[in-house]
Coordinates of C-alpha atoms in Angstrom, one line a residue:
X1 CA 14.1 -44.6 -79.4
X2 CA 13.9 -43.4 -83.0
X3 CA 15.9 -45.0 -85.8
X4 CA 18.0 -42.4 -87.5
X5 CA 20.1 -42.5 -90.7
X6 CA 23.3 -40.2 -90.8
X7 CA 24.7 -39.1 -94.3
X8 CA 28.2 -37.9 -95.2
X9 CA 28.4 -36.2 -98.7
X10 CA 31.9 -36.2 -99.9
X11 CA 34.0 -35.4 -103.0
X12 CA 37.7 -35.5 -102.7
X13 CA 38.3 -35.6 -98.9
X14 CA 40.8 -37.4 -96.6
X15 CA 39.6 -41.1 -96.6
X16 CA 40.8 -41.5 -92.9
X17 CA 38.8 -38.5 -91.8
X18 CA 35.7 -39.9 -93.4
X19 CA 36.4 -43.4 -91.9
X20 CA 36.9 -41.7 -88.5
X21 CA 33.5 -39.8 -88.8
X22 CA 31.8 -42.8 -89.8
X23 CA 33.0 -44.6 -86.7
X24 CA 32.0 -42.0 -84.2
X25 CA 28.5 -41.7 -86.1
X26 CA 28.2 -45.4 -85.8
X27 CA 28.9 -45.4 -81.8
X28 CA 25.5 -43.6 -81.4
X29 CA 23.1 -46.2 -80.8
X30 CA 20.1 -44.6 -82.6
X31 CA 22.0 -44.7 -85.9
X32 CA 21.0 -47.6 -87.9
X33 CA 22.4 -46.7 -91.2
X34 CA 25.2 -44.6 -92.4
X35 CA 25.4 -43.4 -96.1
X36 CA 28.3 -41.8 -97.8
X37 CA 27.2 -40.0 -101.2
X38 CA 30.0 -39.5 -103.5
X39 CA 30.1 -36.7 -106.3
X40 CA 31.9 -39.1 -108.9
X41 CA 34.1 -42.3 -108.7
X42 CA 37.2 -40.8 -108.2
X43 CA 40.1 -42.2 -105.9
X44 CA 38.4 -41.1 -102.6
X45 CA 35.3 -43.0 -103.8
X46 CA 37.3 -46.1 -104.6
X47 CA 39.1 -46.2 -101.2
X48 CA 36.1 -45.9 -99.4
X49 CA 34.3 -48.7 -101.2
X50 CA 37.2 -51.1 -100.2
X51 CA 37.0 -50.1 -96.5
X52 CA 33.3 -50.5 -96.3
X53 CA 33.3 -54.3 -95.0
X54 CA 35.8 -53.4 -92.3
X55 CA 33.8 -50.2 -91.2
X56 CA 30.7 -52.4 -91.2
X57 CA 32.4 -54.9 -89.1
X58 CA 33.6 -52.5 -86.6
X59 CA 30.3 -50.4 -86.2
X60 CA 27.9 -53.2 -86.6
X61 CA 25.6 -51.0 -88.7
X62 CA 24.6 -50.9 -92.3
X63 CA 26.9 -48.6 -94.3
X64 CA 25.8 -47.7 -98.0
X65 CA 27.9 -46.0 -100.6
X66 CA 26.0 -43.9 -103.2
X67 CA 26.6 -42.0 -106.2
X68 CA 24.9 -38.7 -106.4
X69 CA 22.2 -38.5 -109.1
X70 CA 21.5 -35.4 -111.3
X71 CA 18.3 -33.8 -110.3
X72 CA 17.9 -30.1 -111.4
X73 CA 19.1 -27.8 -114.3
X74 CA 22.0 -26.4 -112.4
X75 CA 25.4 -27.2 -111.9
X76 CA 25.8 -30.7 -110.5
X77 CA 27.2 -29.8 -107.1
X78 CA 26.5 -30.4 -103.6
X79 CA 22.8 -30.0 -104.0
X80 CA 22.7 -33.4 -105.9
X81 CA 24.5 -35.3 -103.1
X82 CA 22.1 -34.1 -100.5
X83 CA 19.0 -34.7 -102.8
X84 CA 20.3 -38.2 -103.6
X85 CA 20.3 -38.9 -99.9
X86 CA 17.0 -37.4 -99.1
X87 CA 15.2 -39.5 -102.0
X88 CA 17.0 -42.6 -100.4
X89 CA 15.7 -41.8 -97.0
X90 CA 12.2 -41.2 -98.1
X91 CA 12.1 -45.0 -99.2
X92 CA 13.3 -46.3 -95.9
X93 CA 11.6 -46.8 -92.3
X94 CA 14.0 -44.2 -90.5
X95 CA 12.3 -41.2 -88.8
X96 CA 15.1 -38.7 -89.2
X97 CA 18.0 -38.0 -91.5
X98 CA 21.4 -36.1 -90.2
X99 CA 23.7 -34.5 -92.5
X100 CA 27.4 -33.8 -91.5
X101 CA 29.9 -32.5 -93.7
X102 CA 32.5 -35.3 -94.3
X103 CA 35.7 -33.3 -93.7
X104 CA 35.2 -32.2 -90.3
X105 CA 38.1 -33.2 -88.3
X106 CA 36.6 -32.9 -84.7
X107 CA 33.2 -34.7 -85.6
X108 CA 32.0 -36.8 -82.5
X109 CA 28.8 -38.6 -81.6
X110 CA 28.1 -35.8 -79.1
X111 CA 27.1 -33.6 -82.2
X112 CA 24.3 -36.2 -82.9
X113 CA 23.4 -36.4 -79.2
X114 CA 22.8 -32.7 -78.9
X115 CA 20.8 -32.6 -82.3
X116 CA 18.7 -35.8 -81.2
X117 CA 18.0 -34.1 -78.0
X118 CA 15.9 -31.3 -79.9
X119 CA 14.7 -33.6 -82.5
X120 CA 13.2 -35.8 -79.9
X121 CA 11.5 -32.7 -78.6
X122 CA 9.4 -32.4 -81.8
X123 CA 11.3 -29.7 -83.9
X124 CA 11.2 -30.4 -87.6
X125 CA 14.5 -29.3 -88.5
X126 CA 17.5 -29.1 -86.1
X127 CA 20.5 -27.1 -87.4
X128 CA 24.1 -26.8 -85.9
X129 CA 25.8 -23.7 -85.4
X130 CA 29.1 -22.9 -84.2
X131 CA 31.8 -20.4 -83.3
X132 CA 33.6 -19.1 -86.3
X133 CA 36.3 -16.6 -87.2
X134 CA 35.0 -13.1 -87.6
X135 CA 36.4 -13.2 -91.2
X136 CA 34.7 -16.7 -91.9
X137 CA 31.2 -17.1 -93.3
X138 CA 31.4 -13.9 -95.5
X139 CA 28.9 -15.5 -98.0
X140 CA 26.4 -16.1 -94.8
X141 CA 26.7 -12.6 -93.7
X142 CA 27.0 -10.6 -96.8
X143 CA 25.2 -12.8 -99.2
X144 CA 22.5 -15.2 -97.5
X145 CA 21.6 -13.3 -94.5
X146 CA 21.7 -10.1 -96.1
X147 CA 19.2 -11.2 -98.7
X148 CA 16.9 -12.6 -96.4
X149 CA 16.9 -9.5 -94.5
X150 CA 16.3 -7.5 -97.5
X151 CA 13.8 -9.7 -99.4
X152 CA 11.8 -11.0 -96.5
X153 CA 12.0 -8.2 -93.8
X154 CA 8.7 -9.1 -92.2
X155 CA 9.8 -12.4 -91.0
X156 CA 12.5 -13.9 -88.7
X157 CA 14.3 -15.9 -91.3
X158 CA 17.4 -13.7 -91.3
X159 CA 18.0 -14.3 -87.9
X160 CA 18.8 -18.1 -88.6
X161 CA 22.5 -18.0 -87.6
X162 CA 24.0 -20.5 -90.0
X163 CA 21.5 -21.0 -93.0
X164 CA 24.4 -22.4 -95.1
X165 CA 25.4 -25.0 -92.5
X166 CA 25.9 -28.6 -93.7
X167 CA 25.1 -29.8 -90.4
X168 CA 21.5 -30.7 -89.6
X169 CA 18.8 -33.0 -89.1
X170 CA 15.2 -33.3 -90.7
X171 CA 12.1 -35.1 -89.6
X172 CA 10.5 -37.3 -92.6
X173 CA 7.4 -35.2 -92.2
X174 CA 9.8 -32.1 -93.1
X175 CA 11.5 -33.6 -96.0
X176 CA 8.1 -34.6 -97.7
X177 CA 7.0 -31.2 -97.3
X178 CA 9.9 -29.5 -98.9
X179 CA 11.6 -32.4 -101.1
X180 CA 9.7 -31.6 -104.5
X181 CA 10.4 -27.6 -103.9
X182 CA 14.1 -28.1 -103.6
X183 CA 14.9 -30.4 -106.5
X184 CA 16.1 -27.7 -108.7
X185 CA 18.5 -26.3 -106.2
X186 CA 21.2 -29.0 -107.0
X187 CA 24.3 -26.9 -106.7
X188 CA 25.7 -24.6 -104.0
X189 CA 22.1 -23.2 -103.4
X190 CA 20.7 -26.2 -101.7
X191 CA 21.5 -25.0 -98.4
X192 CA 19.7 -21.8 -98.9
X193 CA 16.7 -23.6 -100.5
X194 CA 16.5 -25.9 -97.7
X195 CA 16.4 -23.0 -94.8
X196 CA 14.0 -21.1 -97.1
X197 CA 11.3 -23.7 -97.8
X198 CA 11.6 -25.4 -94.2
X199 CA 11.0 -21.9 -92.8
X200 CA 7.9 -20.6 -95.2
X201 CA 6.3 -24.4 -95.3
X202 CA 5.8 -23.7 -91.4
X203 CA 8.4 -26.1 -89.9
X204 CA 9.6 -25.6 -86.6
X205 CA 13.4 -24.9 -86.7
X206 CA 16.0 -25.0 -83.8
X207 CA 19.6 -24.1 -83.9
X208 CA 21.7 -26.1 -81.4
X209 CA 25.2 -24.7 -80.5
X210 CA 28.2 -26.8 -81.1
X211 CA 30.6 -24.9 -78.7
X212 CA 33.8 -26.8 -79.9
X213 CA 33.4 -25.5 -83.3
X214 CA 33.9 -26.8 -86.6
X215 CA 37.4 -27.5 -87.7
X216 CA 38.0 -27.5 -91.4
X217 CA 40.2 -25.7 -93.9
X218 CA 40.4 -22.3 -94.8
X219 CA 40.8 -20.5 -97.9
X220 CA 43.8 -19.4 -100.1
X221 CA 42.0 -16.3 -101.3
X222 CA 38.2 -15.5 -101.5
X223 CA 38.6 -16.7 -105.2
X224 CA 37.9 -20.1 -103.5
X225 CA 34.6 -19.1 -103.0
X226 CA 33.5 -17.6 -106.1
X227 CA 31.4 -20.3 -107.4
X228 CA 29.7 -20.6 -104.1
X229 CA 29.2 -16.7 -103.9
X230 CA 27.6 -16.6 -107.5
X231 CA 25.2 -19.9 -106.9
X232 CA 24.1 -18.7 -103.4
X233 CA 23.4 -15.0 -104.7
X234 CA 21.4 -16.7 -107.7
X235 CA 19.5 -18.9 -105.4
X236 CA 18.2 -15.8 -103.4
X237 CA 17.3 -14.0 -106.5
X238 CA 15.3 -17.2 -107.8
X239 CA 13.6 -17.6 -104.2
X240 CA 12.5 -13.9 -104.5
X241 CA 10.1 -15.0 -107.1
X242 CA 8.7 -18.0 -105.2
X243 CA 5.2 -17.9 -103.9
X244 CA 5.2 -18.4 -100.2
X245 CA 2.3 -19.7 -98.0
X246 CA 3.6 -19.0 -94.5
X247 CA 5.5 -16.1 -93.0
X248 CA 5.7 -17.3 -89.7
X249 CA 8.1 -20.1 -89.3
X250 CA 8.7 -21.2 -85.9
X251 CA 12.4 -20.6 -85.1
X252 CA 14.2 -21.0 -82.0
X253 CA 17.9 -20.3 -81.5
X254 CA 19.8 -21.1 -78.3
X255 CA 20.9 -18.5 -76.4
X256 CA 24.8 -18.7 -75.9
X257 CA 27.6 -16.8 -74.0
X258 CA 30.2 -16.1 -76.7
X259 CA 33.1 -18.3 -75.2
X260 CA 35.3 -18.7 -78.2
X261 CA 38.9 -20.2 -78.4
X262 CA 41.7 -17.8 -79.0
X263 CA 42.6 -19.7 -82.3
X264 CA 39.0 -19.1 -83.6
X265 CA 39.2 -15.5 -82.4
X266 CA 42.5 -14.6 -84.2
X267 CA 42.1 -16.6 -87.2
X268 CA 42.1 -14.9 -90.7
X269 CA 40.1 -17.0 -92.9
X270 CA 41.4 -15.9 -96.1
X271 CA 44.5 -14.2 -97.5
X272 CA 44.1 -10.6 -98.1
X273 CA 47.1 -10.1 -100.3
X274 CA 45.8 -12.6 -102.8
X275 CA 42.5 -11.4 -102.5
X276 CA 43.2 -7.7 -103.2
X277 CA 44.4 -8.9 -106.6
X278 CA 41.1 -10.0 -107.4
X279 CA 39.6 -6.7 -107.9
X280 CA 41.9 -6.0 -110.7
X281 CA 41.7 -9.2 -112.3
X282 CA 39.7 -10.2 -115.6
X283 CA 37.9 -6.9 -116.3
X284 CA 36.2 -6.5 -119.4
X285 CA 34.2 -3.7 -121.4
X286 CA 31.1 -5.4 -120.6
X287 CA 31.6 -5.5 -116.9
X288 CA 32.4 -1.8 -117.0
X289 CA 29.2 -1.1 -118.8
X290 CA 27.0 -2.9 -116.1
X291 CA 28.4 -0.4 -113.6
X292 CA 26.0 2.2 -115.1
X293 CA 23.1 0.6 -112.9
X294 CA 25.0 1.6 -109.8
X295 CA 25.3 4.7 -107.9
X296 CA 28.0 7.2 -109.0
X297 CA 30.5 6.8 -106.4
X298 CA 30.3 2.8 -107.0
X299 CA 31.0 3.3 -110.8
X300 CA 33.7 5.6 -110.1
X301 CA 35.7 3.4 -107.5
X302 CA 35.0 0.1 -109.3
X303 CA 36.4 1.6 -112.4
X304 CA 39.4 2.6 -110.5
X305 CA 39.8 -1.0 -109.5
X306 CA 41.2 -1.9 -113.0
X307 CA 44.5 0.0 -111.9
X308 CA 44.5 -0.2 -108.2
X309 CA 42.2 -2.1 -105.5
X310 CA 39.4 0.1 -104.2
X311 CA 37.3 -1.3 -101.3
X312 CA 36.8 1.4 -98.6
X313 CA 33.7 2.9 -100.4
X314 CA 31.8 -0.3 -99.9
X315 CA 30.2 0.4 -96.4
X316 CA 27.2 -1.5 -95.3
X317 CA 24.7 1.2 -96.5
X318 CA 26.4 1.2 -99.9
X319 CA 26.4 -2.8 -100.0
X320 CA 22.7 -2.5 -99.0
X321 CA 22.2 -0.3 -102.0
X322 CA 24.1 -2.5 -104.4
X323 CA 22.5 -5.7 -103.2
X324 CA 18.9 -4.5 -104.3
X325 CA 20.2 -3.4 -107.6
X326 CA 21.9 -6.7 -108.1
X327 CA 18.7 -8.5 -107.1
X328 CA 17.1 -6.8 -109.9
X329 CA 19.7 -6.8 -112.5
X330 CA 21.9 -9.8 -112.1
X331 CA 21.8 -12.4 -114.7
X332 CA 23.0 -15.9 -114.0
X333 CA 25.0 -17.5 -116.9
X334 CA 26.0 -14.1 -117.9
X335 CA 29.9 -14.5 -117.2
X336 CA 30.3 -10.7 -117.1
X337 CA 27.5 -10.3 -114.6
X338 CA 29.0 -13.1 -112.6
X339 CA 32.5 -11.4 -112.4
X340 CA 31.0 -8.2 -111.5
X341 CA 28.8 -9.6 -108.6
X342 CA 31.9 -11.5 -107.1
X343 CA 34.4 -8.3 -107.5
X344 CA 31.6 -6.0 -105.8
X345 CA 31.2 -8.8 -102.8
X346 CA 35.2 -9.0 -102.6
X347 CA 35.2 -5.2 -102.2
X348 CA 32.4 -5.4 -99.2
X349 CA 34.3 -8.4 -97.7
X350 CA 37.5 -6.4 -97.6
X351 CA 36.2 -3.0 -96.2
X352 CA 34.5 -5.0 -93.4
X353 CA 37.9 -7.0 -92.8
X354 CA 40.1 -4.0 -92.7
X355 CA 37.7 -1.6 -91.0
X356 CA 35.8 -3.7 -88.6
X357 CA 37.3 -7.3 -88.0
X358 CA 40.5 -5.6 -87.3
X359 CA 38.8 -4.2 -84.2
X360 CA 38.4 -7.2 -82.3
X361 CA 36.3 -10.4 -82.3
X362 CA 33.5 -9.4 -80.2
X363 CA 33.2 -5.9 -82.0
X364 CA 33.0 -7.6 -85.4
X365 CA 30.3 -10.0 -84.4
X366 CA 28.2 -7.6 -82.7
X367 CA 28.6 -5.3 -85.8
X368 CA 27.3 -8.1 -88.2
X369 CA 24.4 -8.8 -86.2
X370 CA 23.7 -5.3 -85.9
X371 CA 24.0 -5.1 -89.7
X372 CA 21.4 -7.7 -90.5
X373 CA 19.2 -6.0 -88.0
X374 CA 19.7 -2.8 -89.7
X375 CA 19.0 -4.3 -93.2
X376 CA 15.8 -5.7 -91.9
X377 CA 14.7 -2.4 -90.5
X378 CA 15.7 -0.3 -93.6
X379 CA 13.8 -2.7 -95.8
X380 CA 10.7 -2.5 -93.7
X381 CA 11.0 1.4 -93.7
X382 CA 11.4 1.5 -97.6
X383 CA 14.9 2.2 -97.6
X384 CA 15.1 4.8 -95.2
X385 CA 18.4 4.8 -93.2

């Protein structure tokens, strides 16, 4: 049996949850080491450090606590934690590395078992996907998968279900292929970069279904996702300029029956009232001036947002048009462009939520999958709807 290492990146999570996840990972016999990579030496890091001897005694496994290094030129974020773990892994004799978010409250060794089953079959990258609320994953749907469909429509990359998922395993040969290419994506863009380069470097990718779902906290408003939205979009914009060797990455996803718990089906992932206010918030003259690059109807409605939230104009066709303009015009680091990008995305999410998600879970998920297919087809047909 292959020897594997499991990594839990963390920042300021509940230590009891991290401890429980370490114990559950340690229960899988092929796991020989568990590494926890902290963003900074905060209270969470200190408490975990104090608990390590007891955890090692319980698991009989090596447990390593690391402080993340700084790699690329971007904001130090999740990417630095994952890159720290990958660099550490490359110096070890282990064959595979697994990543799992440290704040998952229903993690178990079964997750590792399911991923390992496909890793042992030879897949270079095995990713987890799971049922999610129809209003969750709005960056995945309206930023990342939309971008993959528009920018690389000749490939199947847009059909990877959860390209931003933090639960995955990589063979050592896959890490060696992509490590240098992802070094500068040290913020929220790391997941997009790993998905992109593993696909276009010809790695075989399998998505395994975690039917019980991933339980984690939801959002107060979409403002909680502002930095992630901006950094994930900026990553796509940057990757659009990358030279790619291979357009036929092998991707396999498990066929599933959509059996989802009522709790997931009915959960609203963010607070609509607080999100509506974001469309009115923080307008500047410069933001308003940038609207000149967009269609007249978008200019009109977005300017009206300064007085009253408008979003019903942001249909999937309108978002398709806007997205292409943003890819060309958006400038990372320009606070007004970042704010405008965020407002446009908020309008799109609200339109989807209040027109589509409200019609029911299965209807909404079918709509989203069809949206990605349409974006791919429209891009192949030179924007002909």
